[in-house]
Coordinates of C-alpha atoms in Angstrom, one line a residue:
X431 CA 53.6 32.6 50.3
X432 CA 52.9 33.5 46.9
X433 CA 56.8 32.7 45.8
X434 CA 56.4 29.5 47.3
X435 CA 53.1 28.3 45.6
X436 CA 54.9 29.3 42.0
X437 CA 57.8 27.1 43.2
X438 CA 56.2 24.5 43.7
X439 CA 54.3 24.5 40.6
X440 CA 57.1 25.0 38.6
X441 CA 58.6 22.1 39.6
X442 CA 55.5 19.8 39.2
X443 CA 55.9 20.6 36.2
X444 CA 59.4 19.8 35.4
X445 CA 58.5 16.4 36.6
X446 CA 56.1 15.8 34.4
X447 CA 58.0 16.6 31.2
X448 CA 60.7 14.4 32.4
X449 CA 58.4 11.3 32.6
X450 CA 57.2 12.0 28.7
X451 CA 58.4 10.1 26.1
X452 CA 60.7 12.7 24.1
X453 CA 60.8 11.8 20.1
X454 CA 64.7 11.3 20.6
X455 CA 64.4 8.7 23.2
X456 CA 62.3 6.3 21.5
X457 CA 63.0 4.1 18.2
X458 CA 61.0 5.4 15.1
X459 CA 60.3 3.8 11.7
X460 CA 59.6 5.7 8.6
X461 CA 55.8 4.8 6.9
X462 CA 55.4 4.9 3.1
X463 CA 55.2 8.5 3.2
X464 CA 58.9 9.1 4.6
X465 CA 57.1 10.1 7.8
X466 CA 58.8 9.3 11.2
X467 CA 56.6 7.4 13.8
X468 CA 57.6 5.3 17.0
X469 CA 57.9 1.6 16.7
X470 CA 54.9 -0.2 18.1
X471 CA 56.8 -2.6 20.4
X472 CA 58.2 1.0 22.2
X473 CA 54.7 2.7 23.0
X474 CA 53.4 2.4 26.0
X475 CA 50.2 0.2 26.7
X476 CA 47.8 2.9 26.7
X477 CA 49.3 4.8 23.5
X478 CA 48.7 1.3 21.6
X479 CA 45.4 1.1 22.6
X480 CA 44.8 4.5 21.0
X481 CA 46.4 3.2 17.8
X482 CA 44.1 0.4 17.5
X483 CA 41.1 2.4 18.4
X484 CA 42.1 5.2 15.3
X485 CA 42.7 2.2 13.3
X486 CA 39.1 1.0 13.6
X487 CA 37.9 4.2 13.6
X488 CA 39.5 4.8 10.0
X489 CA 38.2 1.8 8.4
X490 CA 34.5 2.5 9.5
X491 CA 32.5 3.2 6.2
X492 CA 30.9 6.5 6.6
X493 CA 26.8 6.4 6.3
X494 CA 25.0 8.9 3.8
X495 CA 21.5 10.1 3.1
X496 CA 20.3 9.4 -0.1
X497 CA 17.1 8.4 -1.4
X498 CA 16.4 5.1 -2.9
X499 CA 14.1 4.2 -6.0
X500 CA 12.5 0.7 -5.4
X501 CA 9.4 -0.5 -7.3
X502 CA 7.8 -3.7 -6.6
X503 CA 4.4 -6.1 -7.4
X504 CA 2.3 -6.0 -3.9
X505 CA 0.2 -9.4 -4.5
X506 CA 1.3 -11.7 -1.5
X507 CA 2.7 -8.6 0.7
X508 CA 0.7 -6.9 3.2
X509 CA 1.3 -3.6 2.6
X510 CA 5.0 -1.8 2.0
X511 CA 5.4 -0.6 5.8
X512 CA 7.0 -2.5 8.1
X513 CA 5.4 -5.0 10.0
X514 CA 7.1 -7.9 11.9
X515 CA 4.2 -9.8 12.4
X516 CA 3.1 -10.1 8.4
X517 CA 5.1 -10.4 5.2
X518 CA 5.7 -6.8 3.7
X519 CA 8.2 -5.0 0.8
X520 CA 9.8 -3.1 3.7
X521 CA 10.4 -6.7 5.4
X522 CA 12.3 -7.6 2.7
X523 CA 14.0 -4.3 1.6
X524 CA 15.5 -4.1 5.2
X525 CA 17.1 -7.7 5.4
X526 CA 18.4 -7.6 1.7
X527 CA 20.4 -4.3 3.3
X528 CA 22.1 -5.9 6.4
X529 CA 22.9 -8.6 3.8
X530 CA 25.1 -6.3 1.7
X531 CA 26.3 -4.8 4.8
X532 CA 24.3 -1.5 4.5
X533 CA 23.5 -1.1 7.1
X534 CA 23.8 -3.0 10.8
X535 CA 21.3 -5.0 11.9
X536 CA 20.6 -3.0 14.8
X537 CA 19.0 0.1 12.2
X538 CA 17.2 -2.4 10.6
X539 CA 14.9 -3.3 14.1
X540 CA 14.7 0.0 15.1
X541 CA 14.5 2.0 11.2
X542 CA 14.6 5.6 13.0
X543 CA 18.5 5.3 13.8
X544 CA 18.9 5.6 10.4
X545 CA 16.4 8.1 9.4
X546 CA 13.8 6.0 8.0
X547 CA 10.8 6.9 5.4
X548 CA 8.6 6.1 2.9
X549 CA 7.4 8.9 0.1
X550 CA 3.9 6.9 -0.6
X551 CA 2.1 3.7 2.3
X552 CA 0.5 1.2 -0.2
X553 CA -2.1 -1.2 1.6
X554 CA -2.5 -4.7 1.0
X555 CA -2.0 -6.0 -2.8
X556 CA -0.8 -2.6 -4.1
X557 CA 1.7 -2.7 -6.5
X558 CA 4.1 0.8 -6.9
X559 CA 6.0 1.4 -10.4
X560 CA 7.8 4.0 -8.6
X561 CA 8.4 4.5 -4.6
X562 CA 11.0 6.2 -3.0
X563 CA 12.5 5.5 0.6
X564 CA 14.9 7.7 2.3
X565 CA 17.5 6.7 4.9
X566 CA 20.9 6.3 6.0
X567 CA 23.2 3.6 4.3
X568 CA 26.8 3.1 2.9
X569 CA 27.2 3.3 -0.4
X570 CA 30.5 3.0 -0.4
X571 CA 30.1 -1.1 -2.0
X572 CA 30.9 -2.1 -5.3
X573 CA 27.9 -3.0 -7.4
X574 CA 25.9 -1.6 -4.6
X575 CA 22.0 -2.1 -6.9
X576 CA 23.6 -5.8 -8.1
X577 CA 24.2 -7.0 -4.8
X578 CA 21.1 -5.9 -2.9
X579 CA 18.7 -7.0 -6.2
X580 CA 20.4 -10.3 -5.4
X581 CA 18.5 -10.4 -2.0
X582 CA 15.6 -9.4 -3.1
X583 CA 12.4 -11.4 -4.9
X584 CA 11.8 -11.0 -8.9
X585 CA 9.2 -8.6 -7.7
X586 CA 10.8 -6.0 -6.0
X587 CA 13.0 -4.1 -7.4
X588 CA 16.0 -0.8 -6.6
X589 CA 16.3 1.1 -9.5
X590 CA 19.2 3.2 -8.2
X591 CA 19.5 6.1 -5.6
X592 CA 20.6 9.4 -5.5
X593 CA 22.6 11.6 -3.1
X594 CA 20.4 14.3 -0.7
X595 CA 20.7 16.7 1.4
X596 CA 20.8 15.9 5.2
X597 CA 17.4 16.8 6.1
X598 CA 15.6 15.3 3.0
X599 CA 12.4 13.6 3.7
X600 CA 10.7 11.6 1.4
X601 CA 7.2 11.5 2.9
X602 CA 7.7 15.6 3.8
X603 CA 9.6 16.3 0.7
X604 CA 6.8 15.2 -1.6
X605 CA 4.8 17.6 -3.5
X606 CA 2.3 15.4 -5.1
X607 CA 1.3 11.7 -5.6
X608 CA 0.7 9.5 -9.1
X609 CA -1.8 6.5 -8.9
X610 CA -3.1 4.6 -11.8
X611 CA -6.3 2.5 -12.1
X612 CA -6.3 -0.1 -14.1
X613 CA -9.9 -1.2 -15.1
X614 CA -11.6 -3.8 -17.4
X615 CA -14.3 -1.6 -20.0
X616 CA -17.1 -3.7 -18.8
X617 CA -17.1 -1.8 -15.9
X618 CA -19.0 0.8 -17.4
X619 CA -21.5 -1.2 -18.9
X620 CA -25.3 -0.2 -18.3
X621 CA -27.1 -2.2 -16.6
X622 CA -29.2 -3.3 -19.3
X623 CA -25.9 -5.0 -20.9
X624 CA -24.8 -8.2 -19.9
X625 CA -21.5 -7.7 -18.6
X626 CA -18.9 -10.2 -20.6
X627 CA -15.0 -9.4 -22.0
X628 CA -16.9 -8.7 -25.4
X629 CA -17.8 -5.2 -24.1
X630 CA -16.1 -2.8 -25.8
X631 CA -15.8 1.0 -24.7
X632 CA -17.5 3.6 -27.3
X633 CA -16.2 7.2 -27.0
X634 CA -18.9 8.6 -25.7
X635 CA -18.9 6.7 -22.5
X636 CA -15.2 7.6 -22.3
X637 CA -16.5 11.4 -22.4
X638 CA -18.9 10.5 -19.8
X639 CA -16.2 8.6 -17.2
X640 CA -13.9 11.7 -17.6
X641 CA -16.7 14.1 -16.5
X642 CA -17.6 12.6 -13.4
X643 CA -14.1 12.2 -12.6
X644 CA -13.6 16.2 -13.1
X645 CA -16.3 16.3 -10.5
X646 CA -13.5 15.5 -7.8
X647 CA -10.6 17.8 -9.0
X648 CA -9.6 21.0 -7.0
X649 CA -10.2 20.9 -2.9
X650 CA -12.7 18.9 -1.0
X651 CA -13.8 17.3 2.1
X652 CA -13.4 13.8 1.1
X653 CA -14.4 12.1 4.7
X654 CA -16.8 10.1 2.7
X655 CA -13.9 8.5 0.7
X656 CA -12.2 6.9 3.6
X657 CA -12.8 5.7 7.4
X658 CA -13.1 7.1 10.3
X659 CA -12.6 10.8 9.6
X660 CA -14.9 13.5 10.5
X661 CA -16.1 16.3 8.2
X662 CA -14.8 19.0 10.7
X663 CA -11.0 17.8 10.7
X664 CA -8.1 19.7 8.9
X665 CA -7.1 16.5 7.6
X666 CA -10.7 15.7 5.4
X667 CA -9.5 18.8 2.9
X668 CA -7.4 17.0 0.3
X669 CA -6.9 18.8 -3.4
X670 CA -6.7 16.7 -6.5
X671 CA -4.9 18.3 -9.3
X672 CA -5.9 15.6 -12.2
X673 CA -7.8 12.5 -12.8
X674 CA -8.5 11.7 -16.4
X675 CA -9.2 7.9 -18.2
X676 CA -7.3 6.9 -20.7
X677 CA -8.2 5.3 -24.6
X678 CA -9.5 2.1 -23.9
X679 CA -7.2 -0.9 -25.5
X680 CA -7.4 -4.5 -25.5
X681 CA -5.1 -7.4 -24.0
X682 CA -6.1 -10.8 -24.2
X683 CA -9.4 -10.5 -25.7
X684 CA -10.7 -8.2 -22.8
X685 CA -10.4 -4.5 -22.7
X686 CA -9.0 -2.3 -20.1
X687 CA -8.6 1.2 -19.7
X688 CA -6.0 3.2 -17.6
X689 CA -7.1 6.0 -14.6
X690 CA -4.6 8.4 -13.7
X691 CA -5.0 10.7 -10.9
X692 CA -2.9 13.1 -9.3
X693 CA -3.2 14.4 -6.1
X694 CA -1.4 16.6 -2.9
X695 CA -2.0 13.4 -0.6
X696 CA -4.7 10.6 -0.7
X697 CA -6.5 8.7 2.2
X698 CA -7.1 5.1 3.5
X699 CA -9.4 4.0 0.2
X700 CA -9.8 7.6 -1.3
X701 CA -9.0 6.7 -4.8
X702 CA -10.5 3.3 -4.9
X703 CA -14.0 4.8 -3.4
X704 CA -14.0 8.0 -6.1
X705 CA -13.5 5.4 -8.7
X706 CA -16.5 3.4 -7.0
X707 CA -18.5 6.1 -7.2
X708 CA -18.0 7.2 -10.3
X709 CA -18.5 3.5 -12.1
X710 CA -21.8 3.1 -10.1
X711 CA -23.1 6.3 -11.6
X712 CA -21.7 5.2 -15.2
X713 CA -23.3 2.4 -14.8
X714 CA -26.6 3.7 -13.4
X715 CA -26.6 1.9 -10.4
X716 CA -27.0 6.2 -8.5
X717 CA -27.5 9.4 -9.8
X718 CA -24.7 12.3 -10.0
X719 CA -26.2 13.8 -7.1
X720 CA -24.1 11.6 -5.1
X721 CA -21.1 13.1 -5.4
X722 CA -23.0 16.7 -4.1
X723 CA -24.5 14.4 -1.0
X724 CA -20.6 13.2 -0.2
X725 CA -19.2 16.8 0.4
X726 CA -21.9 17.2 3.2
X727 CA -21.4 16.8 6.8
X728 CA -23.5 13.5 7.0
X729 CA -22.2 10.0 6.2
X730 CA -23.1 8.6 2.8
X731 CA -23.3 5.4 1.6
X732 CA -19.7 5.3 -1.2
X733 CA -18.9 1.7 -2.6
X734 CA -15.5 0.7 -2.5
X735 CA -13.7 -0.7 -5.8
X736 CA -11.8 -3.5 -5.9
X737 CA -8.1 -2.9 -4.9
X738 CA -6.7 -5.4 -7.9
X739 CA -6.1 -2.6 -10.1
X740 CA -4.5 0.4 -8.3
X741 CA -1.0 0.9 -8.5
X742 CA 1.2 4.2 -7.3
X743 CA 2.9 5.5 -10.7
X744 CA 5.0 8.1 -9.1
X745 CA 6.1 10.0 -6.1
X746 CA 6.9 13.7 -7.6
X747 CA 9.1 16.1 -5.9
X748 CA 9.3 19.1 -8.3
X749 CA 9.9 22.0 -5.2
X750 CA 12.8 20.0 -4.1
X751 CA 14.6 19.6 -7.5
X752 CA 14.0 23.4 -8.4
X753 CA 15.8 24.3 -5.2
X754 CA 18.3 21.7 -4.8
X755 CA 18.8 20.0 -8.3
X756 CA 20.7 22.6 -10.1
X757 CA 22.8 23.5 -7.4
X758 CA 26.0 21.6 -8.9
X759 CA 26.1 19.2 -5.8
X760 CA 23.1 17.5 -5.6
X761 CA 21.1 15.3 -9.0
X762 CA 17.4 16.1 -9.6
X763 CA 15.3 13.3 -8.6
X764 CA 13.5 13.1 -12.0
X765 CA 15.1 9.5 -12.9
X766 CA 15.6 9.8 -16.3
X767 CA 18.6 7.3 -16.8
X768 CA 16.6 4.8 -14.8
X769 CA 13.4 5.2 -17.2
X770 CA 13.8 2.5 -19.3
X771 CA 14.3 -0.3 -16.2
X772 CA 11.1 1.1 -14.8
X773 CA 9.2 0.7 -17.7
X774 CA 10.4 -2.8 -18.2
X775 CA 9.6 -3.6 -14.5
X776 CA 6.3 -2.1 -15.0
X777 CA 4.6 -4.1 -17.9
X778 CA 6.6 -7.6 -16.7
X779 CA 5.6 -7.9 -13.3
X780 CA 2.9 -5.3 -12.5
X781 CA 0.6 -4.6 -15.6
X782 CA 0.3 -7.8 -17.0
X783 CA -0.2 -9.6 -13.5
X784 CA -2.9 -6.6 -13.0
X785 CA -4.8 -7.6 -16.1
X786 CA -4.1 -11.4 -16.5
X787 CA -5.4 -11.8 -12.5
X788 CA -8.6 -9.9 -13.3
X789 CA -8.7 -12.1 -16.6
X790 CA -8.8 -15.7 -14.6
X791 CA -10.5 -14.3 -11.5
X792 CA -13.1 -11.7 -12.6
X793 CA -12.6 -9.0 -9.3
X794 CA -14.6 -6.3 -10.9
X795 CA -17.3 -8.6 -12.2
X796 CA -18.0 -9.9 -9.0
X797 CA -17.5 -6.8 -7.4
X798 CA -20.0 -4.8 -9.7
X799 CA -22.7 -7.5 -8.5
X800 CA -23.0 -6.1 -4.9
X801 CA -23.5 -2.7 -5.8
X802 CA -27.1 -3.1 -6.0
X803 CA -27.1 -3.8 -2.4
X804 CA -25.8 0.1 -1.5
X805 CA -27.9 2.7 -1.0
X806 CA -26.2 5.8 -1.9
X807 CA -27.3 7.7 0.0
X808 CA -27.4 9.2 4.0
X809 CA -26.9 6.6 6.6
X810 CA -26.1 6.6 10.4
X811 CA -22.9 6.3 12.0
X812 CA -23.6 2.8 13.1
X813 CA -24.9 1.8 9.7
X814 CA -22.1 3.4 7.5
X815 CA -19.8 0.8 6.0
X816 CA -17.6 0.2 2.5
X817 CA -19.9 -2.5 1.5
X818 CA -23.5 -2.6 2.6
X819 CA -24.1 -6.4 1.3
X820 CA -20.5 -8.4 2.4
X821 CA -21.2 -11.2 -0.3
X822 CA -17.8 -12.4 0.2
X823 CA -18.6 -13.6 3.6
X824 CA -22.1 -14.5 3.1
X825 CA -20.6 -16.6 1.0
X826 CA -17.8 -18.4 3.3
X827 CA -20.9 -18.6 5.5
X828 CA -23.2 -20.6 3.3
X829 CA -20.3 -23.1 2.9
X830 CA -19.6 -23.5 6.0
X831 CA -23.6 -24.5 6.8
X832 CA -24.3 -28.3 6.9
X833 CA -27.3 -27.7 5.4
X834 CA -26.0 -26.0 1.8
X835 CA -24.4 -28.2 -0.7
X836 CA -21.9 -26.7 -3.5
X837 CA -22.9 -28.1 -6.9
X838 CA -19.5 -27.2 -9.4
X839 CA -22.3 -26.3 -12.4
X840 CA -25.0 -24.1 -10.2
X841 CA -23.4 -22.7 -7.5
X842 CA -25.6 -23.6 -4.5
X843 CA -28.5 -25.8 -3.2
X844 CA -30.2 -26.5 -0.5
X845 CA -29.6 -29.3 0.7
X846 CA -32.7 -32.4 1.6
X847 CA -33.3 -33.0 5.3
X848 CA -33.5 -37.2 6.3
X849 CA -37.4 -37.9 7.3
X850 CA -36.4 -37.6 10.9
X851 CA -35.1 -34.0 10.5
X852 CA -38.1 -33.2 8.2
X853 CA -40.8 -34.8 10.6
X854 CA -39.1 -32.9 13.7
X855 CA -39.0 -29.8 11.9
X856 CA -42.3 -29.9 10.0
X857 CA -44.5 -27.6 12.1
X858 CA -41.7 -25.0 12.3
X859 CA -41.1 -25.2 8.4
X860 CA -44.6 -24.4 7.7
X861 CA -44.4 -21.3 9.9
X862 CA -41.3 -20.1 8.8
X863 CA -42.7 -20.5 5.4
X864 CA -46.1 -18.6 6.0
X865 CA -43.9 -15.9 7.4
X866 CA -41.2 -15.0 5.1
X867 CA -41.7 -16.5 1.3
X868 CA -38.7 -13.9 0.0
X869 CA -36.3 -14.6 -2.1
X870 CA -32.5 -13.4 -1.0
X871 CA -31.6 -11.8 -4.4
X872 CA -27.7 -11.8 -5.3
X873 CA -27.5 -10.9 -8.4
X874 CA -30.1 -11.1 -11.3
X875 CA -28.1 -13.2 -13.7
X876 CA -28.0 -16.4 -12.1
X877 CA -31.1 -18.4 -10.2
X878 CA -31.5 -21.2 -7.8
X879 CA -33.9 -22.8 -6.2
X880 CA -34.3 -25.3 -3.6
X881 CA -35.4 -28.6 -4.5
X882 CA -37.5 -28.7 -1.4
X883 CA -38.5 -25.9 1.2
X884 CA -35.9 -26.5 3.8
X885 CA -35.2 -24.5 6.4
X886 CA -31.8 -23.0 7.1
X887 CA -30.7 -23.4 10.3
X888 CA -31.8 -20.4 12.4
X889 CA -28.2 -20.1 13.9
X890 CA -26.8 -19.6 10.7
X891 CA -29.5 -16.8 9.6
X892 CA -28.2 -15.0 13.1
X893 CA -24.9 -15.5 12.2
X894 CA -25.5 -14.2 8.5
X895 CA -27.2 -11.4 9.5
X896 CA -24.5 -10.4 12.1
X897 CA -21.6 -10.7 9.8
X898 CA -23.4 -7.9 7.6
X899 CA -23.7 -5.7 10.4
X900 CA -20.1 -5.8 11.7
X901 CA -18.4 -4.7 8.5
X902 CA -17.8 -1.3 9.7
X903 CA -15.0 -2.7 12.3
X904 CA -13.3 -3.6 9.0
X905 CA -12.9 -0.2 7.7
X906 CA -10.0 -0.3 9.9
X907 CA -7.9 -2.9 8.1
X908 CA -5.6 -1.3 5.8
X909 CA -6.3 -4.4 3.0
X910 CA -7.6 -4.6 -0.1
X911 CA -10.4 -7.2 -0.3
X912 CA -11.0 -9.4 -3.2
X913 CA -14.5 -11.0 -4.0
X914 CA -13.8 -14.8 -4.0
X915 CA -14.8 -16.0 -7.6
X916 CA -18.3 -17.7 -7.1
X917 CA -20.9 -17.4 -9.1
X918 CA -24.0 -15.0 -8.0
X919 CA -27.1 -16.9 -6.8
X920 CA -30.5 -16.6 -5.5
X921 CA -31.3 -18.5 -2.9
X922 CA -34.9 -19.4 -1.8
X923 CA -35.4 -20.2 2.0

């Protein structure tokens, strides 16, 4: 039985060789190399379709991680991260790539095909000198930087890119952060000064601004300095390494000075509420106690500065080129050849924009008007909010009410009911009036009063009032708000 099973085998087998096509029995051509292959017209259907499929398979570009130095002016983006309901420098990034043919279209809807990240977030309005992504491209394109800057808008910017290991992560990867503050002098004005572009920085208040900000370096619980973080959570602890200010100079006829701070990681509004901080205590506005009250369990009350002037400087990642940059395959990610770009980049489209928008528009000096309305000090969940006084909305509010006019040379006035609206509301004005004769105080530079005692429309007090209250829902918004530029005003009611 056995014999008969081997038998049959053997001769299946026979069969089979007969029915392959032997090298001797089929035409062949000879390729550039002298190499014999079979002519296409005598393989079969199903050996061509092999062919083809090699072909294509041969002319596919092959995709390498690398990571990719962009730098970019954030006024008019929402953020860098991608978002495909709002405008934002990843937006753009990730369609100037399927335009060079990059990368596919399909890795640009779905960024974890191709091993998406970012080193640094930047919210709203935040400029970066220096940011690195990390991902999967072809770089196998002639003039790769040319042709994707051709996509892009003057204010973004790929400084080059740099081959990495597989598993490189830029947001894991990165030791330590870079952010830079740039700040008009004034800010640090007492509060006996009148604050104008003739302020000019002395030395002493320079010595003064660097010790507070030593106050924050080495490891902390900074859930004071952002939103909705508890005191208990790992993720509170962050360690600052360095945070200096830099010799004032002047540009335009108003002087600035430069913050630098370095740090392991920041938070949602970290930096820009430690430089708050440490300008209202400058300033006189709190005492240095503060800063001892923030490390506390409880919530305190931390103004938030404006977000004009912050930019990232750099994304470091010394660990990574100790271990990997002298290894004869890989380059250090220290940039040095791309240095001179950056800097160009830097004081064209971010530093001079930085200073030239708080020149026409006056942020900081509208900003440094509400800080009187903060308490600094304990407040209750419910209560706790970046800005105690909203005066930007207040603001919106009074011009939206019928009853406020906006004079171009005061600010605001009140604005004269006809005789029937004054004799319909007599009674109640002369209540209202014997009830509540105080003034809504703004700011103490600038005063109006009413013309006549008129009565603001009891709806829009509600609505005022409510608007003030709800500000902590904003703390979610990853933006940074701007003061419109108004004049401060006191208004009588």
């Amino acid at each position: 039985m056995l014999k008969k099973v081997l038998q049959r085998i053997t001769q299946v087998i026979k069969s089979v060789r007969m029915t392959d096509i032997s090298p001797s029995s089929v035409a062949v051509q000879q390729d550039d190399k002298g190499n014999k292959r079979p002519l296409d017209e005598e393989l079969s259907d199903h050996q061509k379709k092999q062919k083809t499929e090699s072909g294509e398979q041969s002319k596919r570009l092959p995709k390498r991680k690398i990571a990719m130095l962009i730098g970019y002016n954030g006024k008019g983006y929402h953020g860098i991260q991608i978002n495909k309901e709002v405008n934002t420098i990843e937006n753009e990034i990730l369609k100037a790539l399927v335009k060079t043919q990059c990368i596919p279209q399909e890795h640009a809807d779905v960024p974890q095909k191709m091993s998406f990240q970012r080193a640094c977030r930047t919210d709203k309005g935040v400029s970066a000198a220096m940011n690195l992504l990390s991902l999967k491209v072809i770089i196998d394109i002639e003039n790769l930087l040319e042709k994707i800057n051709s996509h892009l808008p003057e204010q973004i910017r790929v400084f080059g890119y740099r081959r990495t290991t597989g598993g490189f992560d830029s947001k894991n990867y990165c030791d330590n952060r870079t952010y830079m503050y740039i700040c008009p002098t004034y800010a640090f004005a007492p509060l006996e000064n009148i604050v104008t572009d003739e302020y000019r920085m002395t030395d002493d208040v320079v010595e003064h601004v660097n010790k507070m900000l030593a106050r924050f370096i080495g490891t902390h619980r900074f859930h004071n300095y952002t939103s909705k973080i508890d005191a208990k959570e790992a993720r509170a602890k962050r360690y600052i390494i360095s945070f200096t200010c830099g010799k004032p100079f002047i540009r335009d006829g108003c002087e600035f000075c430069v913050i630098t701070v370095r740090g392991q990681s920041f938070m949602l509004h970290h930096i820009r509420k430690m430089i708050g901080i440490t300008i209202a205590i400058v300033r006189g506005n709190c005492g240095e106690d503060v800063i001892d009250k923030s490390w506390k369990p409880e919530r305190v009350d931390i103004p938030k500065a404006p977000g004009q002037g912050l930019c990232l400087e750099q994304p470091h990642y010394d660990n990574y080129n100790k271990k990997y940059g002298t290894d004869g395959i890989h380059a250090p990610l220290d940039w040095v050849e791309e240095q001179d770009e950056i800097n160009k980049f830097k004081e064209e489209y971010i530093y001079s924009d930085i200073m030239k928008t708080e020149k026409d528009e006056k942020i900081m000096m509208e900003w440094l008007g509400t800080l009187q309305h903060h308490v600094f000090d304990f407040v209750n969940d419910k209560d706790d909010r970046d800005s105690r006084f909203d005066k930007k909305r207040f603001l919106e509010k009074c011009k939206r009410d019928p009853n406020i006019v906006i004079t171009p040379d005061t600010g605001f006035k009140l604005k004269s009911k006809t005789s029937n609206e004054s004799a319909d509301s007599n009674n109640s004005e002369n209540a209202e009036a014997k009830e509540d004769n105080s003034d809504i105080q703004l700011d103490s530079e600038v005063k109006i009063k009413s013309e006549s005692e008129v009565k603001i429309k009891s709806e829009s007090e509600v609505e005022i009032k409510s608007e003030i209250k709800e500000d902590k829902d904003l703390t979610k918004e990853n933006e940074v708000e701007a003061d419109q530029d108004s004049k401060p005003v006191k208004v009588q009611s």
